[in-house]
Coordinates of C-alpha atoms and ligand atoms in Angstrom, one line a residue:
X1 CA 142.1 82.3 102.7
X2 CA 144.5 81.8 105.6
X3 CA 141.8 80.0 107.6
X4 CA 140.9 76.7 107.3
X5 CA 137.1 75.7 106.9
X6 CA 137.8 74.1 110.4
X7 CA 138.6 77.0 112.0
X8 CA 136.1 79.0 110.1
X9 CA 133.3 77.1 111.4
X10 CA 134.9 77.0 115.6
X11 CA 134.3 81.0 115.0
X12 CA 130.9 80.7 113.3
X13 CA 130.1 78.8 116.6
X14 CA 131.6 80.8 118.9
X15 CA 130.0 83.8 117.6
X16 CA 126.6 81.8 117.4
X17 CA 126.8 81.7 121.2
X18 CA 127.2 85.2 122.0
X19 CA 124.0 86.2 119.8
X20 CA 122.2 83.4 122.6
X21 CA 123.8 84.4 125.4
X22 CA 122.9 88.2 124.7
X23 CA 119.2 87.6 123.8
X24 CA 116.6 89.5 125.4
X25 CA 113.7 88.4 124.7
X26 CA 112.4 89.4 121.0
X27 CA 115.8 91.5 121.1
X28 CA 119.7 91.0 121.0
X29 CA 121.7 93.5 123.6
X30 CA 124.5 94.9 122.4
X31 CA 127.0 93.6 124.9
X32 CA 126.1 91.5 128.0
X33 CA 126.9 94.3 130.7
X34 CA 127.7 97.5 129.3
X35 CA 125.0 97.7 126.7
X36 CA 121.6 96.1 128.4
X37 CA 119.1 97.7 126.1
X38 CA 118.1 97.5 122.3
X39 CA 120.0 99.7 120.3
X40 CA 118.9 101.0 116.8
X41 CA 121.8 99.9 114.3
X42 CA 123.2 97.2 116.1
X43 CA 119.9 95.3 115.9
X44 CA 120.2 96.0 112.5
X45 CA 123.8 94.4 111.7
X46 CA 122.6 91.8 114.9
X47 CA 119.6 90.6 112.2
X48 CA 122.0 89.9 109.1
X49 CA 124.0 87.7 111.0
X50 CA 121.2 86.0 112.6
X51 CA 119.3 85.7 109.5
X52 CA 121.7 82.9 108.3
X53 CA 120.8 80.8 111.3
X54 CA 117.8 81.8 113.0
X55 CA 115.5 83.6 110.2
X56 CA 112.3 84.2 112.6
X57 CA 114.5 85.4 115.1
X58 CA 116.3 88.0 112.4
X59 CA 112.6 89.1 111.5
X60 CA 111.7 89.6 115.1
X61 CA 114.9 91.5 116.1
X62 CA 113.2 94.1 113.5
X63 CA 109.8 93.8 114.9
X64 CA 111.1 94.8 118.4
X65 CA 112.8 97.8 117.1
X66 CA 110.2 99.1 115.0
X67 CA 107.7 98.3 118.3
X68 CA 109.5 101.8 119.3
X69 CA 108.6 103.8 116.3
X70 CA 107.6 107.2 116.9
X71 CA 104.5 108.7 115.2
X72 CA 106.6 110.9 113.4
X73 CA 108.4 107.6 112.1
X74 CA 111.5 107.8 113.8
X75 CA 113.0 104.5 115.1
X76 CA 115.0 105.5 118.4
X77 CA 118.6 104.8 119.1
X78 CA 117.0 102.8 121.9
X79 CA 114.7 100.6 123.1
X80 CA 114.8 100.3 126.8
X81 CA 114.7 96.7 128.1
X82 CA 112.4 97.4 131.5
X83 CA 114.5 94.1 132.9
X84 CA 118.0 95.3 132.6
X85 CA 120.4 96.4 135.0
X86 CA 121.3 100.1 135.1
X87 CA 122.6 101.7 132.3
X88 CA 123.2 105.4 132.0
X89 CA 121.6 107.7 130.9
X90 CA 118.2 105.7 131.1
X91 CA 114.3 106.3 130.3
X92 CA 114.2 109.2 133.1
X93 CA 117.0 111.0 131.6
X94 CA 115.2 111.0 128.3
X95 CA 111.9 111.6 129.8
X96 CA 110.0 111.4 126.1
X97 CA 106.9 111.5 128.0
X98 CA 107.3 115.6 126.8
X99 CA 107.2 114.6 122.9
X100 CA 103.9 114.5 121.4
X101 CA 105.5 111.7 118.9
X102 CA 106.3 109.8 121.6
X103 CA 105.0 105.9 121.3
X104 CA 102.8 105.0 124.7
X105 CA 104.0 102.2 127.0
X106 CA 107.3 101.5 125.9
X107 CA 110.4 103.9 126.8
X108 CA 112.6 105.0 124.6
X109 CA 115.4 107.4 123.6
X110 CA 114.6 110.9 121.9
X111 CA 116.9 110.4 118.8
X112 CA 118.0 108.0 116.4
X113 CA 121.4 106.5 114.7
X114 CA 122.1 104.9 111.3
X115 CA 118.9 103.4 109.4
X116 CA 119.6 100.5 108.2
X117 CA 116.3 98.6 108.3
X118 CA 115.8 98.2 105.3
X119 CA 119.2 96.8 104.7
X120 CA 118.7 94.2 107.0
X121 CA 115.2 93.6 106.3
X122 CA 116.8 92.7 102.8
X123 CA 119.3 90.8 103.5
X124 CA 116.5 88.8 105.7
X125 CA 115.1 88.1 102.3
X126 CA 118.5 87.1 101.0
X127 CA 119.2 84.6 103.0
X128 CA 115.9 82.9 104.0
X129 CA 115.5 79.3 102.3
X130 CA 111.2 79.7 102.2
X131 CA 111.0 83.1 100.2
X132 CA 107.1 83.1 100.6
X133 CA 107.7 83.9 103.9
X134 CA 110.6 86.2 103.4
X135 CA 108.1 88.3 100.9
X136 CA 105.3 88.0 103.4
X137 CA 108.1 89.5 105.9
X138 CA 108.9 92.1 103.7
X139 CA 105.6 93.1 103.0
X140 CA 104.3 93.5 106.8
X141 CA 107.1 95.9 108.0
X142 CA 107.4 97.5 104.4
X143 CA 105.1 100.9 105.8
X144 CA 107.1 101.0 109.0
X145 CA 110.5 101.3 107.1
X146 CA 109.4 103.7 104.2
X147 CA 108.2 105.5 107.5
X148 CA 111.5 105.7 109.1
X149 CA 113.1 107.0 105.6
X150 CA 110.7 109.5 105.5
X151 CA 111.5 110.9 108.7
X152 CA 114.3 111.7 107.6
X153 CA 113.5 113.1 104.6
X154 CA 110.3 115.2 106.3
X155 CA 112.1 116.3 109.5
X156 CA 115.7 115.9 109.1
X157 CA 115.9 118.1 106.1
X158 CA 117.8 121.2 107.2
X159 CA 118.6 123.0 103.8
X160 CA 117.2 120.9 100.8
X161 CA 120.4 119.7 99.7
X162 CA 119.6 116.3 99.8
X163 CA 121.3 115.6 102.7
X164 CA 119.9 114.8 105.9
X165 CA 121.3 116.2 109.1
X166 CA 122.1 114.7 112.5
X167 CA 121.5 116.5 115.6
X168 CA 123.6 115.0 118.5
X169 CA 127.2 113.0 118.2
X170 CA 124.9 109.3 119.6
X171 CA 122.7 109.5 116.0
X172 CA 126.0 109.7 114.1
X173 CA 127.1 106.3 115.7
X174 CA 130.6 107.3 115.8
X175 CA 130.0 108.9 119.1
X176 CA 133.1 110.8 119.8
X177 CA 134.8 111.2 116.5
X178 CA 137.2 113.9 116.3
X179 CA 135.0 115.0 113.3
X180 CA 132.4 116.2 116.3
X181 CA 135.1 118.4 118.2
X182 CA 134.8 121.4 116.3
X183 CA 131.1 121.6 116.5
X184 CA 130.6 120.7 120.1
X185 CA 133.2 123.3 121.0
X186 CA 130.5 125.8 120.6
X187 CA 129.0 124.3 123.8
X188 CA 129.1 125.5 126.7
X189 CA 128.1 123.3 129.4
X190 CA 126.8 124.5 132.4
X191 CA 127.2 121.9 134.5
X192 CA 129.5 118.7 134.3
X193 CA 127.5 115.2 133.3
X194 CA 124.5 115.6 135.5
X195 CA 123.8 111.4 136.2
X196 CA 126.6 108.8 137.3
X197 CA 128.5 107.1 134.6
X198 CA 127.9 103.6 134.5
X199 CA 130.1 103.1 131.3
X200 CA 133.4 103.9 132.7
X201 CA 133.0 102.1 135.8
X202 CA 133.2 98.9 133.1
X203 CA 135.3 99.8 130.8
X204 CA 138.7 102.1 131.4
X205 CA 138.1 105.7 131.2
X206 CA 140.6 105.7 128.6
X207 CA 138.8 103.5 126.2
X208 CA 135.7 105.9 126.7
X209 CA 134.4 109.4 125.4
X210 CA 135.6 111.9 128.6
X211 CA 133.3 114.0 131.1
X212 CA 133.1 116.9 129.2
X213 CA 131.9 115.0 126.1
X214 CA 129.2 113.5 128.5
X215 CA 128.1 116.9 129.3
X216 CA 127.7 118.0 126.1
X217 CA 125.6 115.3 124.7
X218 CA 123.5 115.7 128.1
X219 CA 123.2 119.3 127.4
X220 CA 122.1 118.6 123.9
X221 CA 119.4 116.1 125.2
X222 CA 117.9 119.0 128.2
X223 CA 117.4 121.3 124.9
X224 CA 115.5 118.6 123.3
X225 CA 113.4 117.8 126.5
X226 CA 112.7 122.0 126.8
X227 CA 111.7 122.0 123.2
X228 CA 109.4 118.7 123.6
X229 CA 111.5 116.6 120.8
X230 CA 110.1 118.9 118.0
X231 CA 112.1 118.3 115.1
X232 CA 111.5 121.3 113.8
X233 CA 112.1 123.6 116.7
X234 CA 115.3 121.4 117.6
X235 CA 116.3 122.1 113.4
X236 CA 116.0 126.1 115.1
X237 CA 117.9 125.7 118.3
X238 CA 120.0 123.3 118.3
X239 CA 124.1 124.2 118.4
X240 CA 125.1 120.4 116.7
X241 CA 123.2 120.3 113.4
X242 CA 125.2 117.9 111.0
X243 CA 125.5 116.6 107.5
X244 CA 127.6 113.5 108.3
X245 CA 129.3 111.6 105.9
X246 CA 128.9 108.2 107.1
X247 CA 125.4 109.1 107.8
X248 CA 124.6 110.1 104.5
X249 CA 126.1 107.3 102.8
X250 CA 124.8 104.5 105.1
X251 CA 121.3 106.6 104.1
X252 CA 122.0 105.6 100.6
X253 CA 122.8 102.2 101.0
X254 CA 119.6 101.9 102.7
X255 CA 117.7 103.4 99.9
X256 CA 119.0 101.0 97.8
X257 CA 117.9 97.9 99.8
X258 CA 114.2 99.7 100.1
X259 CA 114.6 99.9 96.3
X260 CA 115.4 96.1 95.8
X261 CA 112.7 95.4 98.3
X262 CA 109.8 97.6 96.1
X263 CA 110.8 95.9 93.0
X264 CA 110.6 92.4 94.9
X265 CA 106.7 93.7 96.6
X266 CA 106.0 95.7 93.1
X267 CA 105.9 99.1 94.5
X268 CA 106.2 102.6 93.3
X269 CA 109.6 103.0 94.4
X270 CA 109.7 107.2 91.9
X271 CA 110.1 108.8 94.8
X272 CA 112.7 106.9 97.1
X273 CA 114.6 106.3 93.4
X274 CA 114.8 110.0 92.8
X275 CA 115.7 110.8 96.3
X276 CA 118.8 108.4 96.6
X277 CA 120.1 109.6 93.3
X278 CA 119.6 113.5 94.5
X279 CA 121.5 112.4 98.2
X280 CA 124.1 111.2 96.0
X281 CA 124.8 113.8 94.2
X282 CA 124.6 115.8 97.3
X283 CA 127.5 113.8 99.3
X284 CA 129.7 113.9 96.2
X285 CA 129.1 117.6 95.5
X286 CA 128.9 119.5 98.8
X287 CA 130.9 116.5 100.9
X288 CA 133.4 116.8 99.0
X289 CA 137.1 118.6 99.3
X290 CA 138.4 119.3 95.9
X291 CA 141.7 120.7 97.8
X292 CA 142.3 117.4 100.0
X293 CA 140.5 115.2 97.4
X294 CA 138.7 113.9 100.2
X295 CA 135.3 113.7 101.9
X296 CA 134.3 115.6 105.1
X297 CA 130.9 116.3 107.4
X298 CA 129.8 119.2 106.8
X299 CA 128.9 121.7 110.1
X300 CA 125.7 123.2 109.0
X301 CA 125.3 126.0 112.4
X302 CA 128.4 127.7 110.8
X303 CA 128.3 126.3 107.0
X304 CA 131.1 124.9 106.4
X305 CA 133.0 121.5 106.0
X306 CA 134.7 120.0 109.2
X307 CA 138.1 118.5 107.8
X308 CA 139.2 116.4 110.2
X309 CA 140.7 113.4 108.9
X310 CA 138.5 110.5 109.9
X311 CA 137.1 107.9 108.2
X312 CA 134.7 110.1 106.7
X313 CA 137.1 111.2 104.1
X314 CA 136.9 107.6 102.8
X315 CA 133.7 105.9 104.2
X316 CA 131.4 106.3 100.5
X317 CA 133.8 103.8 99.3
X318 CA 130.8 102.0 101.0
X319 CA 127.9 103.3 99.2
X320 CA 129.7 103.3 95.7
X321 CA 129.4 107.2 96.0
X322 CA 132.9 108.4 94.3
X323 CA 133.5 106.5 90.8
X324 CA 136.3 106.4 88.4
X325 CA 139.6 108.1 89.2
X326 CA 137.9 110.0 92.4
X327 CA 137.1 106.2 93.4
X328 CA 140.7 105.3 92.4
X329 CA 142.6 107.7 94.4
X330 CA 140.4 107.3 97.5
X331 CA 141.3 103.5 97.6
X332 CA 144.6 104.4 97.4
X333 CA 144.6 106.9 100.3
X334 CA 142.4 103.8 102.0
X335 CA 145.4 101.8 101.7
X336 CA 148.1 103.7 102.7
X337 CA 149.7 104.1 106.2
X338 CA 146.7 106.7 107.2
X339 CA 144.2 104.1 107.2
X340 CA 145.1 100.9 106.6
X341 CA 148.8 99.5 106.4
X342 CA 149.9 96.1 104.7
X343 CA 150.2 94.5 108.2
X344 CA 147.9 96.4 109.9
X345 CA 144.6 94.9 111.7
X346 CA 141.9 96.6 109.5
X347 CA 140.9 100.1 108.7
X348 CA 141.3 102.5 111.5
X349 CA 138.9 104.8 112.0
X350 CA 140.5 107.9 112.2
X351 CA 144.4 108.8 109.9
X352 CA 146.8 107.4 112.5
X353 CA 149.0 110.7 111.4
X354 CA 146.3 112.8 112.5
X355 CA 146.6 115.0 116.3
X356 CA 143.6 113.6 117.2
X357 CA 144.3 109.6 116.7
X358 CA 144.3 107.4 119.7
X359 CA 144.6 103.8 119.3
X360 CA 142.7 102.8 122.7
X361 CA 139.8 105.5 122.4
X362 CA 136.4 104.3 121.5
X363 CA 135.3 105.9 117.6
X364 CA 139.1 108.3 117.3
X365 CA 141.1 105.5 116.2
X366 CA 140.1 102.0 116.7
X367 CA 139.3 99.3 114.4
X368 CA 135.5 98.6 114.3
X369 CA 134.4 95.1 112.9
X370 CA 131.5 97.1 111.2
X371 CA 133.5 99.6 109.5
X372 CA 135.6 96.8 108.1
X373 CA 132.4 94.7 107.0
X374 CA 130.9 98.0 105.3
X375 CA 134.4 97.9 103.0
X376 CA 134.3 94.2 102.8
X377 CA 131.0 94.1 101.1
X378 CA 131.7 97.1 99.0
X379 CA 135.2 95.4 97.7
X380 CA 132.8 92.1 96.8
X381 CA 129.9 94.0 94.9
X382 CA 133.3 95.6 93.0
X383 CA 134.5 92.4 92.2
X384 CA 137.4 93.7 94.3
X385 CA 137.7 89.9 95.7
X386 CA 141.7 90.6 97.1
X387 CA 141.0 93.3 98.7
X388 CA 138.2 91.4 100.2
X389 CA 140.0 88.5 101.0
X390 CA 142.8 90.5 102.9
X391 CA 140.8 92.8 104.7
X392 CA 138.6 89.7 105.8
X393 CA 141.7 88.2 107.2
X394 CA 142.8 90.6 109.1
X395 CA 139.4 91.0 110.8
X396 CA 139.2 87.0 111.2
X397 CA 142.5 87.4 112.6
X398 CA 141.3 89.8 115.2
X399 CA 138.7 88.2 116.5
X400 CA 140.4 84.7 116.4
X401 CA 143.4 85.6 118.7
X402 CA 141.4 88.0 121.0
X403 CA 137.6 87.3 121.2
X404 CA 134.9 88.8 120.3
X405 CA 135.6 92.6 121.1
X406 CA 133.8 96.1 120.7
X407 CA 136.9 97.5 119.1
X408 CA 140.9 96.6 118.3
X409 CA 143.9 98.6 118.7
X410 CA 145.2 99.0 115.1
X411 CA 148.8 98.8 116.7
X412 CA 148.4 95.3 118.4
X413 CA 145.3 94.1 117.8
X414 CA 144.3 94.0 121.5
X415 CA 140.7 94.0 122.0
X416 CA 139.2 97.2 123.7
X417 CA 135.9 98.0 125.1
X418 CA 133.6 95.6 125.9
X419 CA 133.7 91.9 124.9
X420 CA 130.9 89.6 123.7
X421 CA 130.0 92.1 121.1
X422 CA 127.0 90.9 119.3
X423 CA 127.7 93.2 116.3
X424 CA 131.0 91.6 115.8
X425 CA 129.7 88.2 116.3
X426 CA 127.2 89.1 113.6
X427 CA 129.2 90.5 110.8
X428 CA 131.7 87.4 111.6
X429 CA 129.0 84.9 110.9
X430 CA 127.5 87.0 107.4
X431 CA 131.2 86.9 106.6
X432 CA 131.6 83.7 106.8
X433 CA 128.7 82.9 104.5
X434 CA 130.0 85.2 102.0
X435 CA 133.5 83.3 101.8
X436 CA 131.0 79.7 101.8
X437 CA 129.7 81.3 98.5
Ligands
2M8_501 C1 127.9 103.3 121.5 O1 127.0 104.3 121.9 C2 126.3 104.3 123.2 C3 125.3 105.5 123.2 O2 124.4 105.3 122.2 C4 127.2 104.4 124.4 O3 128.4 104.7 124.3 O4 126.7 104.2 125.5 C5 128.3 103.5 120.1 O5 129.4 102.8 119.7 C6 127.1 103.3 119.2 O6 127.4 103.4 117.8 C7 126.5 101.9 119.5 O7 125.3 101.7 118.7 C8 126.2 101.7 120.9 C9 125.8 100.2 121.3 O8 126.7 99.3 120.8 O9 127.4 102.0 121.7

């Protein structure tokens, strides 16, 4: 390890402060301007790295989010702080007041992103010194987060293949990936982004998704609104129905953690068991391009794969999907000048050959300290501790020569987006820990 346990520990700090400074109240905000709200998987990566210094804190930054759950078990992709300075599109745009599944008295978005509860719940566990309350934890938000799996399962099942759908370019996380072009090309908007644009008065347009984009996903929400957030009338109308890669496999690694956590509680985990090993078999059979040898989402409206190269061609590295020689040759595709060149900053997370990479663009072609993390931890359960170490590096060395940032360009490392990223200071901190070990 270039850096010295000196150094190490002046990040650990540093990143410490930014969780404070961002705190709101029970919650951690994403960022301290742009992002003002609660937001469904950054709490979730927010709680690991808060769980190795503040342990209640981790626990409530769960309790907040699953304070939002819908009846239908849904955690939204946010939970609106009723303190925070304008962010747009906020609790009016949404209007949830129309869903039936709505919760009462706390305001909400109308969809979700990447579950990874029960990950963090887990690594909650992990890390806490007194394990009587960590199993006490577990236990009092265990129906909450089998809830929130089985929404997905229940309502998010579009052609029982396993596989669960997304149904708007936010729940994928990766908000504008070029992955989402084809699909949302089918849209028509009829009118350009219908609410002022708070993001791009902070941050350059050209770091952010454009106009069009934002009419899109405004569109999408007015169908949900008209159709009262049904899922299943939204599975019936809706033009972006998608089986996302990323998606999928952060599904599974989710699974996995609820399984860990039923055998720690004694549960009857049969039925989450036999459902991760069906969703795996799904993402390695219908996600999969035997002609490119790669992943890709799949476009269920028009039933067919979407082969854009993005990091979704690579990302079930993460889940310990592909095995063997399929495993083999996607490592090496990981590691070549597509994705990740020897003195590069980190995996980028679209092929830098590809038409649609931009280094300076938000999800189509930045390095994201959570993507690298997902690797990172993948690499270290594979006993793949140099390709750990290296890719740890280069994300230490990103954040140690400029800050704390939403996203990096992969060609200088420059920091784009928004600093004070509590995601990054998060993952930075569980990284950290994992090299103390
Ligand atoms: C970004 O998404 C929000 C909308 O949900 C936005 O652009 O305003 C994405 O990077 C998303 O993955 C992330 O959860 C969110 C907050 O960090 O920001």
């Amino acid at each position: 390890m270039k850096y010295s346990q000196k150094a190490l520990n002046e990040l650990r700090q540093a990143a410490i402060k930014i969780l404070n400074a961002n705190r709101i109240g029970k919650a951690t905000k994403p960022a301290p301007e742009l992002y003002p709200h609660q937001w469904n998987w950054d709490s979730a990566l927010i709680a690991i790295g808060l769980s190795h210094f503040d342990p209640i804190r981790a626990q409530s930054e769960i309790q907040a989010l699953l304070a939002g759950q819908w009846k239908n078990g849904m955690i939204p992709h946010i939970i609106f702080n009723p303190k925070a300075a304008s962010y747009s599109p906020g609790p009016e745009f949404w209007n949830i007041e129309k869903a039936v599944a709505a919760p009462r008295g706390i305001s909400t978005s109308g969809i979700t992103q990447p579950p990874l509860l029960a990950l963090a719940a887990h690594n909650i566990y992990c890390n806490i010194h007194d394990k009587t309350a960590g199993l006490n934890f577990l236990e009092s938000t265990f129906e909450a987060i089998s809830a929130y799996q089985k929404f997905f399962m229940l309502h998010r099942n579009y052609d029982d293949s396993g596989l669960v759908c997304i149904i708007h370019p936010w729940e994928s996380g990766l908000d504008n990936s070029p992955a989402w072009d084809p699909v949302l090309a089918m849209i028509t908007p009829t009118t350009l982004v219908n609410f002022k644009r708070t993001d791009s008065s902070i941050i350059p347009p050209s770091q952010r998704p454009d106009d069009l984009e934002y009419s899109r996903y405004a569109y999408l929400v007015e169908l949900y609104k008209n159709l009262e957030y049904s899922q299943e009338k939204i599975l019936r109308n809706c033009p972006f129905i998608v089986e996302s890669v990323v998606f999928n496999s952060l599904l599974l690694l989710d699974l996995e953690a609820m399984l860990s956590i039923g055998k720690l509680l004694k549960h009857d985990m049969t039925e989450t068991m036999a459902w991760a090993l069906r969703l795996k078999s799904a993402v390695n059979s219908k996600l999969f391009d035997p002609n490119s040898g790669c992943y890709g989402d799949y476009d269920c409206r028009n039933g067919r794969l979407i082969l854009r190269s993005t990091i979704s061609e690579i990302f079930p590295i993460c889940a310990g999907i592909p095995s063997g020689r399929r495993r083999d040759s996607l490592i090496t595709r990981l590691k070549s000048d597509s994705f990740w060149p020897k003195h590069g900053f980190g995996i980028t997370t679209v092929n830098r050959h590809s038409g649609s990479f931009d280094s300076q663009k938000y999800w189509r072609g930045p390095v994201w300290i959570n993507i690298n993390w997902f690797f990172i931890n993948n690499f270290l359960n594979s006993g793949d501790n140099t390709l750990a170490l290296r890719l740890m590096e280069n994300t230490f060395q990103l954040v140690n020569h400029n800050g704390f940032f939403e996203y990096y360009s992969p060609q200088t490392g420059k920091g784009l987006g928004t600093g004070d990223f509590s995601w990054t200071a998060a993952l930075i901190i569980d990284m950290i820990h994992k090299i103390d070990k």
